[in-house]
XYZ file of C-alpha atoms in Angstrom:
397
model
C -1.674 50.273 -36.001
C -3.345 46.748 -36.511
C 0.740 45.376 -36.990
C 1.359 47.028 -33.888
C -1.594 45.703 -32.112
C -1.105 41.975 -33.417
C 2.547 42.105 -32.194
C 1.653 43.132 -28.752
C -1.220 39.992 -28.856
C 1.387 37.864 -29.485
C 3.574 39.123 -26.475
C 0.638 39.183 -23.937
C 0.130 35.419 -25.568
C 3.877 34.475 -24.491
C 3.460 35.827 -21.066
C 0.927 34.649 -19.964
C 1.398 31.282 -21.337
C 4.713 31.387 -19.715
C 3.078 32.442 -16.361
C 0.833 29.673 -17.045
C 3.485 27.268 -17.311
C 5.515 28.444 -14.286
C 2.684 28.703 -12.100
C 1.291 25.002 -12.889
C 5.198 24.205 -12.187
C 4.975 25.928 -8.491
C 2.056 24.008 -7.769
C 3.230 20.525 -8.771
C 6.397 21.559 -6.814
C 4.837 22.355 -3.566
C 2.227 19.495 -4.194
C -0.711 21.539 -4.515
C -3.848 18.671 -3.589
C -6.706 20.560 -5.712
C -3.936 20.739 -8.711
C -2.912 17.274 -8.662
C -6.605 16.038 -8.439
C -8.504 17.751 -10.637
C -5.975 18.973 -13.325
C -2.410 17.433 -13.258
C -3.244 13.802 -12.404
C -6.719 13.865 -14.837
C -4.422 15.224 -17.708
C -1.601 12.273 -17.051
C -4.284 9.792 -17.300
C -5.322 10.662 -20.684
C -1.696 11.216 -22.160
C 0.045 8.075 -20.279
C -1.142 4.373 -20.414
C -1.992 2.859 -16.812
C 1.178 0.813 -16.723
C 3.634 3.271 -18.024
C 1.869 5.592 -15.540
C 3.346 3.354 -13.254
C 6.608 2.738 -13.840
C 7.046 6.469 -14.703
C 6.662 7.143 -11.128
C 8.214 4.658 -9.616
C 11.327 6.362 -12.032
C 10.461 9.787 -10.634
C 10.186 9.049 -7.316
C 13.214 6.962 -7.129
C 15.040 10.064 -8.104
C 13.846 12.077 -5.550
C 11.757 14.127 -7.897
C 8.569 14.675 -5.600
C 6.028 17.402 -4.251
C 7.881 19.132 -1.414
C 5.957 18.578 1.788
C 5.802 20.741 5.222
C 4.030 19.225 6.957
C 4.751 17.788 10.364
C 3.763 14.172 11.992
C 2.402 15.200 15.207
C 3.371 13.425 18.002
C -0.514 12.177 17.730
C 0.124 9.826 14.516
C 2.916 8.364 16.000
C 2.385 4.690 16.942
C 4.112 1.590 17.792
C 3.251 -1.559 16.163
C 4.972 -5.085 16.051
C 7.826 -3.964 18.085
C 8.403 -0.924 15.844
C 8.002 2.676 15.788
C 6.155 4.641 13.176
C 5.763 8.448 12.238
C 3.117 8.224 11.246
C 0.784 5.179 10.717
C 0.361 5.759 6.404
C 1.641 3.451 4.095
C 2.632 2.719 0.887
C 1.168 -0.606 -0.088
C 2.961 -3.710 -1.838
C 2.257 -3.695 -5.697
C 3.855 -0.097 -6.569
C 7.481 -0.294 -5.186
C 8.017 -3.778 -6.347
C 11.582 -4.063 -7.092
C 13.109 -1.453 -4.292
C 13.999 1.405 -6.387
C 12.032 4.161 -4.997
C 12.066 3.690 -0.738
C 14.134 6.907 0.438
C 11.906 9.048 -2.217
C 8.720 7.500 -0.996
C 9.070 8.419 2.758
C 10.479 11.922 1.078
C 6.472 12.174 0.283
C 5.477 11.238 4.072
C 5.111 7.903 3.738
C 5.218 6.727 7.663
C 6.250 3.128 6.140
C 7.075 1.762 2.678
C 6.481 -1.698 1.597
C 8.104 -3.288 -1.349
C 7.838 -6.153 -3.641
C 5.754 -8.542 -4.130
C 8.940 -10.107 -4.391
C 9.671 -13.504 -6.297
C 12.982 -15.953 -5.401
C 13.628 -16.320 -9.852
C 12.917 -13.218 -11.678
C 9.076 -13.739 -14.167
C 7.746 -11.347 -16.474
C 4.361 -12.150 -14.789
C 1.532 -11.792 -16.897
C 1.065 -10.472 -20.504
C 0.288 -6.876 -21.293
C -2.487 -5.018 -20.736
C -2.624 -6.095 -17.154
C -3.333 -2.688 -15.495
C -7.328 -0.753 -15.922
C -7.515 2.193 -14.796
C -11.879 2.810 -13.834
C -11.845 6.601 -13.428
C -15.382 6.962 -13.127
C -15.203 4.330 -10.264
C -12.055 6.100 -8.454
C -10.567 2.296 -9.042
C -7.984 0.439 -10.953
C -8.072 -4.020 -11.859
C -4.537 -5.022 -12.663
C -3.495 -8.700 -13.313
C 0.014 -7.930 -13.150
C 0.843 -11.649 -11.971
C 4.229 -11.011 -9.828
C 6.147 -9.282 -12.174
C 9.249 -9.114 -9.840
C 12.893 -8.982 -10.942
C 13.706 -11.729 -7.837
C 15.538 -12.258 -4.808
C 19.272 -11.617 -6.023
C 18.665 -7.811 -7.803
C 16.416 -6.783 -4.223
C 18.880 -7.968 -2.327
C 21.803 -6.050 -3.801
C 19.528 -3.501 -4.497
C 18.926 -3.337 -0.358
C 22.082 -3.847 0.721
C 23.383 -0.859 -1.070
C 21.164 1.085 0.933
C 21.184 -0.290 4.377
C 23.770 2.361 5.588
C 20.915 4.782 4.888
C 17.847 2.570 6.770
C 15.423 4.649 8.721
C 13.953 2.404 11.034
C 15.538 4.194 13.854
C 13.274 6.864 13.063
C 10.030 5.623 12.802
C 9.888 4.819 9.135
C 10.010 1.199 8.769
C 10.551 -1.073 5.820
C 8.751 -3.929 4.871
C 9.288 -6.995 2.357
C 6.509 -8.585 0.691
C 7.282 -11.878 -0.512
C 5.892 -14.120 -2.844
C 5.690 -17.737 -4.931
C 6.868 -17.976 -8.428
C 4.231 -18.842 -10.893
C 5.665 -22.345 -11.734
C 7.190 -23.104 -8.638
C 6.021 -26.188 -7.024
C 6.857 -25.709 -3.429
C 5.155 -22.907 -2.078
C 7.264 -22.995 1.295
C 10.148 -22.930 -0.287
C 9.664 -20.068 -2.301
C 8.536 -18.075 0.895
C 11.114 -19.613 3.574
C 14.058 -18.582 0.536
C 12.799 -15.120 0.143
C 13.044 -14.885 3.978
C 16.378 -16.092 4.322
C 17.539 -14.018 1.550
C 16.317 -10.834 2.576
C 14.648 -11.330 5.912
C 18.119 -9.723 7.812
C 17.232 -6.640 5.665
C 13.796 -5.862 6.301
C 11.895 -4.561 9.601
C 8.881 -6.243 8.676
C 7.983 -9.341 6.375
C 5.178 -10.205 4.812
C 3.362 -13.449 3.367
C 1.662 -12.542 0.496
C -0.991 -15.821 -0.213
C -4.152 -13.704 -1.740
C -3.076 -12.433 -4.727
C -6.166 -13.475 -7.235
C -3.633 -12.977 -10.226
C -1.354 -16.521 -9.414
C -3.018 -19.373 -9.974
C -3.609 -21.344 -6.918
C -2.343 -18.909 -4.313
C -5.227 -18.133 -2.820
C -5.732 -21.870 -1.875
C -2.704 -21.308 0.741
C -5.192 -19.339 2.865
C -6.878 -22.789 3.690
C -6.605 -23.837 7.343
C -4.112 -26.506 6.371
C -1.632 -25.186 3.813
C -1.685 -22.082 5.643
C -0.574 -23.469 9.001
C 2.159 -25.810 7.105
C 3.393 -22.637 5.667
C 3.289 -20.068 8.707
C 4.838 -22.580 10.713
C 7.445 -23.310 8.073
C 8.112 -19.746 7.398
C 8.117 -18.267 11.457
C 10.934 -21.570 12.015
C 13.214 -19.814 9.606
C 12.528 -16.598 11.054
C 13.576 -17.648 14.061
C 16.867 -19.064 12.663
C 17.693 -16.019 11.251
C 21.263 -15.142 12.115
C 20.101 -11.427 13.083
C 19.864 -9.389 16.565
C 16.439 -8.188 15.271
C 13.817 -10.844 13.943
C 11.468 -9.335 11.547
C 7.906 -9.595 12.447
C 5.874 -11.989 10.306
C 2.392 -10.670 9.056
C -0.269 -12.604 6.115
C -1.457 -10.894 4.041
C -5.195 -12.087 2.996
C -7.939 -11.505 0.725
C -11.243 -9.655 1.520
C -13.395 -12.758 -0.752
C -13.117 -14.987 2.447
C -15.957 -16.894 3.950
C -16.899 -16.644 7.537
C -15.129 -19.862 8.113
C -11.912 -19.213 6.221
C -11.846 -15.981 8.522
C -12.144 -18.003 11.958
C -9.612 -21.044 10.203
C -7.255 -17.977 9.320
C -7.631 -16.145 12.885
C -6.920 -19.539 14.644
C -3.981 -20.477 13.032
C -2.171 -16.474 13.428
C -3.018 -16.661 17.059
C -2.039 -20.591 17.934
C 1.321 -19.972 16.297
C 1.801 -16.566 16.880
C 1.978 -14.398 13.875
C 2.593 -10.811 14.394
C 0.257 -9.589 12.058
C -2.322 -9.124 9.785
C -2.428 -7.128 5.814
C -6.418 -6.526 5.213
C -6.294 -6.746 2.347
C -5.603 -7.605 -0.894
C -7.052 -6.874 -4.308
C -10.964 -8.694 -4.711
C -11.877 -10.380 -7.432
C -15.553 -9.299 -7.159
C -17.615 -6.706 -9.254
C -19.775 -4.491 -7.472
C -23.389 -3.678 -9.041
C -22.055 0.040 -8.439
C -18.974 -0.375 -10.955
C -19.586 2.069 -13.833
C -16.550 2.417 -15.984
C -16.527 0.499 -19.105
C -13.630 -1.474 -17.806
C -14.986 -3.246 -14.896
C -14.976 -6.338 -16.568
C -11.507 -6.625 -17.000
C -10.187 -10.111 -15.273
C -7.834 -9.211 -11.787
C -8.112 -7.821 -9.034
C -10.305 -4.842 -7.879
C -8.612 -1.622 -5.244
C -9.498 1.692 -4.900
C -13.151 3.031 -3.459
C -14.772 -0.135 -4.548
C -13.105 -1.803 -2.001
C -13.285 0.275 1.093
C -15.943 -1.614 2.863
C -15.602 -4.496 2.035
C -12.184 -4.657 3.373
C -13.194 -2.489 6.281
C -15.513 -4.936 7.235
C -12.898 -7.500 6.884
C -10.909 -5.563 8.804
C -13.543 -5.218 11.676
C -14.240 -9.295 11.610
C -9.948 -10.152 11.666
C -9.823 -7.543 15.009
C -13.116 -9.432 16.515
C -11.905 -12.853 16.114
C -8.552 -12.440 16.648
C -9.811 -10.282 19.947
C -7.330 -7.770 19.520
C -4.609 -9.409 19.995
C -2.994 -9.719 16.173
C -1.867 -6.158 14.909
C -3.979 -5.374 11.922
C -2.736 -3.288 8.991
C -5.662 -2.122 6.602
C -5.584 -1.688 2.773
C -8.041 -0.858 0.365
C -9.634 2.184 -0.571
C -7.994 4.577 2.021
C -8.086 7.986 0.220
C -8.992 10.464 2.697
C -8.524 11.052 6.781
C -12.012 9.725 7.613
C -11.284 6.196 5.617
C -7.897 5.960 7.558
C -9.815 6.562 10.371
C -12.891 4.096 9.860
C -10.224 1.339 9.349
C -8.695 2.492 12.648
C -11.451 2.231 14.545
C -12.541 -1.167 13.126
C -9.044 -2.390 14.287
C -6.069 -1.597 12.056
C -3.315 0.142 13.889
C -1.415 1.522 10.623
C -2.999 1.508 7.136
C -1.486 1.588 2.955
C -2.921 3.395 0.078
C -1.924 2.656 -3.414
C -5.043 3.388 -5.834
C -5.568 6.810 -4.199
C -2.164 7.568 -5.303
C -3.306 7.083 -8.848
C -5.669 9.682 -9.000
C -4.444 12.179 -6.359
C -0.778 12.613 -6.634
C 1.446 12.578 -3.967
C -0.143 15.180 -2.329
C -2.695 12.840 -0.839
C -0.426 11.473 1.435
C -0.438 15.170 3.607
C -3.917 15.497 2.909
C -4.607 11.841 5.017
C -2.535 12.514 7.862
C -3.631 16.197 8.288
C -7.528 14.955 8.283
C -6.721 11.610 10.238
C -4.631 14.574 12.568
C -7.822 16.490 13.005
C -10.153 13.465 13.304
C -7.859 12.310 15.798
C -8.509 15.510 17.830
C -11.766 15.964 17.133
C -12.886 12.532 18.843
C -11.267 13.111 21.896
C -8.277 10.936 20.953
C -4.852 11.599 21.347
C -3.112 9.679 19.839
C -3.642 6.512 16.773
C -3.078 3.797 19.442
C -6.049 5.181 21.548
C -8.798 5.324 18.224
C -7.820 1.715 17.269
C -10.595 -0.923 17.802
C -12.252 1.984 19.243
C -15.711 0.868 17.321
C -15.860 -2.389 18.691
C -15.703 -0.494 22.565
C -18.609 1.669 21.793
C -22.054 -0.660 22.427
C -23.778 1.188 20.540
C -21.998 0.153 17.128
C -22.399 -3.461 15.840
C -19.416 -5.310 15.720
């Protein structure tokens, strides 16, 4: 009887551990958000090192392994920006896709846009290992990855195998973040060769001069260097031998004085940039930072950020009066922070951090909230919310 009894323990064991497994395989399948949050995503954070996290995904993804999602883009999240149509106005920021391998399995997840690189002309190991810090209890991450890029020449081939397949026709634009190499002593010609090189291949570009993790980049934001650059940089743009120019946007960091911000806004609007990316990675430390790793050396994204370069966001719309779109980055992780950069003036926003600790899913889970936000606020559409806070007189600006 107790043989009997232990053998049929054993059997119940097997079943329902095998009912365990295939149910925790439905929900990572159909991108279950509670599942990926609070179990699945927890769980790969304690098995998997930050960086190998990282490049795990970008493997995954590139494969086409993702959560399926259902969901529709309403015709509500559909905007145009720079000349181009989006889906949807989420984004994948610069820093995870940095070598091009995972673009058609990243707007598989709902991506409206995808951004890759940063992207430097000779390949560099950037900086050493550890370089990525994952600050759970802060919802953050500090990574000094330094530009790790495997250059112009294996992007472009890697791009060019793929144009045949470029969805920019239907509202899922790519963009090319370029950078500097680490050694390189001419800035502008670092930038004005990634342009040339794969400028005909992207539907947006982007100036990356705030990264806090390459020494002396961030001095390119000064009024000077910056307009040298821009104007180097929009010249060759110009004489690219393409129908289609690709819009030109800077992407900045949120540890600017009020001055830099005015020098900065001046110089996009006398030369006519299309764009602005607020913004990058800070090097501060909030008093609020818990996790043991906060002192880590890099740069700062995730929740930590949000304000900060929400506010920065708000200031770039005010001084630039509108008139320079505005894409805003840092700490978007839910509808309502999509929607706070919106209405401080970005038209389309990026996530990266959120990703970390929410799975794919969290891409859905914006752009249903932003969808009902949208609605709720008697807006209907993105293009009608943005700037909206800086209409209402009753919130300063």
């Amino acid at each position: 009887m107790a043989g009997l009894l232990k053998k049929q323990l054993k059997e119940a064991v097997k079943v329902i551990g095998a009912g365990s497994f295939l149910f925790a395989s439905y929900l990572t399948a159909v991108g279950d958000e509670r599942f990926y949050a609070n179990q699945l995503m927890p769980l790969m954070q304690k098995i998997v090192g930050a960086e190998t996290a990282h490049v795990l995904a970008v493997k995954l993804i590139s494969l086409g392994i993702v959560p399926v999602s259902r969901y529709q883009d309403p015709a509500s999240l559909e905007i145009k920006a720079f000349g181009l149509k989006f889906k949807n106005p989420v984004g994948i920021a610069a820093g995870f896709d940095k070598h091009g391998e995972a673009i058609d399995g990243l707007y598989k997840m709902g991506f409206g846009f995808v951004e890759v690189g940063t992207i430097t002309p000779k390949p560099q190991e950037g900086n050493p290992k550890p370089r990525v810090f994952r600050l759970a209890a802060d919802q953050a991450v500090i990574n000094r990855y330094g530009f790790n890029s495997c250059g112009l020449a294996e992007v472009h081939q890697r791009l060019k195998a793929r144009e045949a397949r470029q969805l920019s026709q239907e509202g899922h634009p790519l963009g090319i973040n370029l950078g500097k190499n680490k050694l390189s002593q001419d800035a502008r010609a670092d930038y004005t060769e990634g342009l040339r090189v794969l400028g005909p291949l992207a539907d947006y570009l982007v100036i990356n001069v705030s990264s806090p993790n390459t020494p002396g980049l961030r001095d390119l934001q000064g009024k000077t260097e910056l307009r040298k650059l821009l104007h180097t940089v929009l010249e060759e743009r110009n004489a690219l031998p393409v129908e289609h120019k690709p819009p030109v946007l800077v992407k900045i960091a949120p540890d600017l004085t009020i001055r830099d911000k005015q020098d900065i806004a001046e110089v996009v609007t006398e030369l006519g940039v299309d764009g602005l990316m607020v913004s990058n990675t800070t090097v501060s430390r909030p008093e609020t930072l818990q996790d043991p790793q906060r002192s880590e050396t890099g740069g700062l994204s995730g929740q930590p950020l949000k304000e900060l370069s929400t506010q920065t966001v708000r200031e770039m719309y005010k001084l630039t009066k509108g008139k320079v779109t505005i894409v805003g980055i840092g700490g978007v992780a839910s509808g309502q922070d999509a929607m706070d950069k919106i209405r401080a003036g970005a038209s389309l926003v990026q996530l990266y951090t959120s990703l970390t600790y929410q799975g794919p899913p969290v891409v859905t889970k914006i752009k249903r909230e932003l969808e009902q936000l949208l609605k709720e606020q008697g807006f209907h559409s993105v293009s009608e919310a943005v700037g909206a806070d800086h209409r209402d007189s009753n919130t300063p600006t």
